[in-house]
Amino acid sequence: MENIQEMLRDKIKALAENYKEEPTGGWITGDGPIPADIMFLGEAPGKMEIEQRKPFVGAAGKNFQKYLDLIGLSREDIRITNTCFVRPIKYKEGKTGRVTVSNRPPKPKEIELFREVVDDEIKYTNPKIIVTLGNVPLKRLTKFNSIGECHGKLVFNEELNRYIFPMYHPSSLIYNQSEAFHKSYEEDWLELGRQLGARHLTSDKN
């Protein structure tokens, strides 16, 4: 496993450090065991992820952990990774001349840049289920255009010969405070727990 992790890290490092077309703010790798039965595929790292060198540790990461706990999953048992491994950023100059840095969605060319790495990571992780978090990984692994069409439903990717379980990104809970959305989001996680339980992939806690 260690050699595979190092190989993936070296590939990501080379691609990230040679990419100069758009502003980026550092890079990270995936986290967790290889192989693993469950893989979570996110979008791209943010500021906290770059600082801590791990995916899903910022504000969205707290939501992510809460729902992992809800269905009895431990981070130690799952592979968590991204569609784009660099932090895509944009600069904005205020009226006082102060420049701020914020996240932006990864561009198609940035997703394409890491296509082979993501494919390799899926191959070596060999998950029984890939959970896509948000529209970016959803479009990367399925033909759906929007998470609204398919969230909370198990779909089969014939090309990968694997099940995909699309979900909203955990950050969506921060931006959408509606009670109905939060309830729907929790239902999706509970359904994921049922699907994992049916395949004996959850811990005994559940």
One Martini backbone bead per residue (centre of mass of N, CA, C, O) as a GRO file, in nm:
protein
  206
    1MET     BB    1   0.057   0.063  -0.020
    2GLU     BB    2   0.290   0.268   0.010
    3ASN     BB    3   0.379   0.271  -0.288
    4ILE     BB    4   0.112   0.378  -0.399
    5GLN     BB    5   0.098   0.638  -0.236
    6GLU     BB    6   0.367   0.750  -0.348
    7MET     BB    7   0.293   0.748  -0.646
    8LEU     BB    8   0.054   0.942  -0.623
    9ARG     BB    9   0.206   1.175  -0.493
   10ASP     BB   10   0.414   1.221  -0.721
   11LYS     BB   11   0.209   1.287  -0.941
   12ILE     BB   12   0.071   1.526  -0.805
   13LYS     BB   13   0.320   1.702  -0.758
   14ALA     BB   14   0.404   1.734  -1.054
   15LEU     BB   15   0.138   1.858  -1.159
   16ALA     BB   16   0.104   2.093  -0.956
   17GLU     BB   17   0.399   2.231  -0.993
   18ASN     BB   18   0.347   2.264  -1.326
   19TYR     BB   19   0.096   2.438  -1.276
   20LYS     BB   20   0.030   2.782  -1.437
   21GLU     BB   21  -0.255   2.882  -1.561
   22GLU     BB   22  -0.363   2.901  -1.263
   23PRO     BB   23  -0.455   2.982  -0.958
   24THR     BB   24  -0.295   2.832  -0.670
   25GLY     BB   25  -0.295   2.679  -0.312
   26GLY     BB   26  -0.189   2.403  -0.342
   27TRP     BB   27  -0.164   2.053  -0.219
   28ILE     BB   28  -0.304   1.717  -0.217
   29THR     BB   29  -0.404   1.410  -0.099
   30GLY     BB   30  -0.520   1.138  -0.019
   31ASP     BB   31  -0.709   0.943   0.235
   32GLY     BB   32  -0.632   0.636   0.341
   33PRO     BB   33  -0.687   0.329   0.248
   34ILE     BB   34  -0.505   0.078   0.042
   35PRO     BB   35  -0.749  -0.069   0.025
   36ALA     BB   36  -1.120  -0.002  -0.012
   37ASP     BB   37  -1.470  -0.018   0.002
   38ILE     BB   38  -1.471   0.304   0.047
   39MET     BB   39  -1.529   0.603  -0.153
   40PHE     BB   40  -1.459   0.950  -0.136
   41LEU     BB   41  -1.551   1.212  -0.375
   42GLY     BB   42  -1.446   1.519  -0.428
   43GLU     BB   43  -1.328   1.821  -0.544
   44ALA     BB   44  -1.146   2.035  -0.356
   45PRO     BB   45  -0.933   2.202  -0.184
   46GLY     BB   46  -0.882   2.406   0.087
   47LYS     BB   47  -0.726   2.579   0.323
   48MET     BB   48  -0.732   2.361   0.551
   49GLU     BB   49  -0.637   2.124   0.380
   50ILE     BB   50  -0.358   2.241   0.318
   51GLU     BB   51  -0.262   2.282   0.611
   52GLN     BB   52  -0.333   1.959   0.694
   53ARG     BB   53  -0.309   1.752   0.447
   54LYS     BB   54  -0.636   1.708   0.424
   55PRO     BB   55  -0.940   1.597   0.362
   56PHE     BB   56  -1.199   1.719   0.521
   57VAL     BB   57  -1.130   1.975   0.774
   58GLY     BB   58  -1.322   2.184   0.760
   59ALA     BB   59  -1.635   2.284   0.768
   60ALA     BB   60  -1.723   2.045   0.588
   61GLY     BB   61  -1.575   1.828   0.762
   62LYS     BB   62  -1.766   1.842   1.006
   63ASN     BB   63  -2.012   1.739   0.858
   64PHE     BB   64  -1.890   1.479   0.759
   65GLN     BB   65  -1.830   1.355   1.040
   66LYS     BB   66  -2.118   1.352   1.148
   67TYR     BB   67  -2.222   1.142   0.922
   68LEU     BB   68  -2.032   0.919   0.977
   69ASP     BB   69  -2.128   0.873   1.267
   70LEU     BB   70  -2.427   0.813   1.205
   71ILE     BB   71  -2.324   0.535   1.025
   72GLY     BB   72  -2.049   0.409   1.142
   73LEU     BB   73  -1.792   0.564   1.029
   74SER     BB   74  -1.445   0.550   0.965
   75ARG     BB   75  -1.169   0.708   0.845
   76GLU     BB   76  -0.977   0.452   0.866
   77ASP     BB   77  -1.177   0.280   0.643
   78ILE     BB   78  -1.152   0.518   0.432
   79ARG     BB   79  -1.150   0.678   0.121
   80ILE     BB   80  -1.026   1.016   0.067
   81THR     BB   81  -1.089   1.235  -0.213
   82ASN     BB   82  -1.022   1.396  -0.532
   83THR     BB   83  -1.057   1.549  -0.848
   84CYS     BB   84  -0.883   1.788  -0.730
   85PHE     BB   85  -0.553   1.865  -0.579
   86VAL     BB   86  -0.589   2.159  -0.601
   87ARG     BB   87  -0.624   2.491  -0.500
   88PRO     BB   88  -0.864   2.690  -0.613
   89ILE     BB   89  -0.809   3.037  -0.691
   90LYS     BB   90  -0.888   3.386  -0.605
   91TYR     BB   91  -0.854   3.732  -0.667
   92LYS     BB   92  -0.934   4.030  -0.458
   93GLU     BB   93  -0.978   4.378  -0.485
   94GLY     BB   94  -1.025   4.626  -0.286
   95LYS     BB   95  -1.071   4.961  -0.217
   96THR     BB   96  -0.792   4.959  -0.039
   97GLY     BB   97  -0.608   4.718  -0.189
   98ARG     BB   98  -0.693   4.462  -0.070
   99VAL     BB   99  -0.608   4.121  -0.092
  100THR     BB  100  -0.804   3.838  -0.161
  101VAL     BB  101  -0.862   3.489  -0.088
  102SER     BB  102  -1.039   3.238  -0.279
  103ASN     BB  103  -1.243   3.008  -0.373
  104ARG     BB  104  -1.290   2.784  -0.654
  105PRO     BB  105  -1.381   2.615  -0.901
  106PRO     BB  106  -1.282   2.380  -1.094
  107LYS     BB  107  -1.158   2.341  -1.393
  108PRO     BB  108  -1.167   2.130  -1.651
  109LYS     BB  109  -0.849   2.122  -1.678
  110GLU     BB  110  -0.807   2.035  -1.375
  111ILE     BB  111  -0.956   1.769  -1.391
  112GLU     BB  112  -0.794   1.653  -1.630
  113LEU     BB  113  -0.509   1.657  -1.502
  114PHE     BB  114  -0.625   1.418  -1.280
  115ARG     BB  115  -0.749   1.169  -1.420
  116GLU     BB  116  -0.535   0.942  -1.388
  117VAL     BB  117  -0.515   0.951  -1.081
  118VAL     BB  118  -0.808   0.880  -1.018
  119ASP     BB  119  -0.809   0.613  -1.171
  120ASP     BB  120  -0.584   0.485  -1.000
  121GLU     BB  121  -0.719   0.513  -0.725
  122ILE     BB  122  -0.957   0.335  -0.791
  123LYS     BB  123  -0.804   0.082  -0.871
  124TYR     BB  124  -0.643   0.045  -0.595
  125THR     BB  125  -0.884   0.066  -0.397
  126ASN     BB  126  -1.135  -0.100  -0.486
  127PRO     BB  127  -1.430  -0.015  -0.459
  128LYS     BB  128  -1.771  -0.082  -0.408
  129ILE     BB  129  -1.810   0.230  -0.331
  130ILE     BB  130  -1.882   0.556  -0.469
  131VAL     BB  131  -1.885   0.877  -0.319
  132THR     BB  132  -2.025   1.164  -0.436
  133LEU     BB  133  -1.936   1.519  -0.369
  134GLY     BB  134  -2.104   1.666  -0.585
  135ASN     BB  135  -2.080   1.777  -0.917
  136VAL     BB  136  -1.788   1.722  -1.005
  137PRO     BB  137  -1.769   1.409  -0.952
  138LEU     BB  138  -2.030   1.333  -1.092
  139LYS     BB  139  -1.937   1.422  -1.385
  140ARG     BB  140  -1.681   1.237  -1.385
  141LEU     BB  141  -1.862   0.944  -1.328
  142THR     BB  142  -2.113   1.058  -1.489
  143LYS     BB  143  -2.410   1.172  -1.686
  144PHE     BB  144  -2.486   1.374  -1.496
  145ASN     BB  145  -2.564   1.727  -1.436
  146SER     BB  146  -2.715   1.685  -1.150
  147ILE     BB  147  -2.768   1.618  -0.818
  148GLY     BB  148  -3.086   1.648  -0.820
  149GLU     BB  149  -3.137   1.380  -0.999
  150CYS     BB  150  -2.956   1.150  -0.786
  151HIS     BB  151  -2.965   1.172  -0.497
  152GLY     BB  152  -2.960   0.882  -0.299
  153LYS     BB  153  -2.868   0.692  -0.547
  154LEU     BB  154  -2.793   0.395  -0.688
  155VAL     BB  155  -2.533   0.359  -0.933
  156PHE     BB  156  -2.412   0.218  -1.239
  157ASN     BB  157  -2.078   0.181  -1.364
  158GLU     BB  158  -1.973   0.011  -1.635
  159GLU     BB  159  -1.686   0.110  -1.687
  160LEU     BB  160  -1.600   0.060  -1.375
  161ASN     BB  161  -1.770  -0.156  -1.224
  162ARG     BB  162  -1.946   0.045  -1.027
  163TYR     BB  163  -2.074   0.201  -0.754
  164ILE     BB  164  -2.274   0.498  -0.724
  165PHE     BB  165  -2.315   0.767  -0.466
  166PRO     BB  166  -2.490   1.047  -0.474
  167MET     BB  167  -2.400   1.370  -0.323
  168TYR     BB  168  -2.393   1.625  -0.147
  169HIS     BB  169  -2.209   1.861  -0.035
  170PRO     BB  170  -2.129   1.953   0.286
  171SER     BB  171  -2.132   2.269   0.221
  172SER     BB  172  -2.443   2.299   0.159
  173LEU     BB  173  -2.528   2.338   0.463
  174ILE     BB  174  -2.418   2.630   0.484
  175TYR     BB  175  -2.594   2.760   0.237
  176ASN     BB  176  -2.840   2.562   0.323
  177GLN     BB  177  -3.089   2.620   0.584
  178SER     BB  178  -3.302   2.434   0.514
  179GLU     BB  179  -3.485   2.193   0.660
  180ALA     BB  180  -3.548   2.016   0.414
  181PHE     BB  181  -3.255   1.979   0.321
  182HIS     BB  182  -3.139   1.854   0.581
  183LYS     BB  183  -3.328   1.611   0.578
  184SER     BB  184  -3.245   1.502   0.299
  185TYR     BB  185  -2.946   1.466   0.366
  186GLU     BB  186  -2.984   1.261   0.592
  187GLU     BB  187  -3.132   1.050   0.421
  188ASP     BB  188  -2.893   0.989   0.237
  189TRP     BB  189  -2.712   0.875   0.461
  190LEU     BB  190  -2.903   0.651   0.554
  191GLU     BB  191  -2.905   0.512   0.279
  192LEU     BB  192  -2.608   0.453   0.272
  193GLY     BB  193  -2.610   0.275   0.525
  194ARG     BB  194  -2.796   0.061   0.401
  195GLN     BB  195  -2.615  -0.015   0.160
  196LEU     BB  196  -2.369  -0.097   0.330
  197GLY     BB  197  -2.514  -0.308   0.505
  198ALA     BB  198  -2.596  -0.493   0.263
  199ARG     BB  199  -2.258  -0.517   0.214
  200HIS     BB  200  -2.096  -0.521   0.482
  201LEU     BB  201  -1.943  -0.206   0.532
  202THR     BB  202  -2.009  -0.167   0.818
  203SER     BB  203  -2.004  -0.131   1.132
  204ASP     BB  204  -2.126  -0.245   1.441
  205LYS     BB  205  -2.252   0.030   1.534
  206ASN     BB  206  -2.508   0.028   1.322
   0.00000   0.00000   0.00000
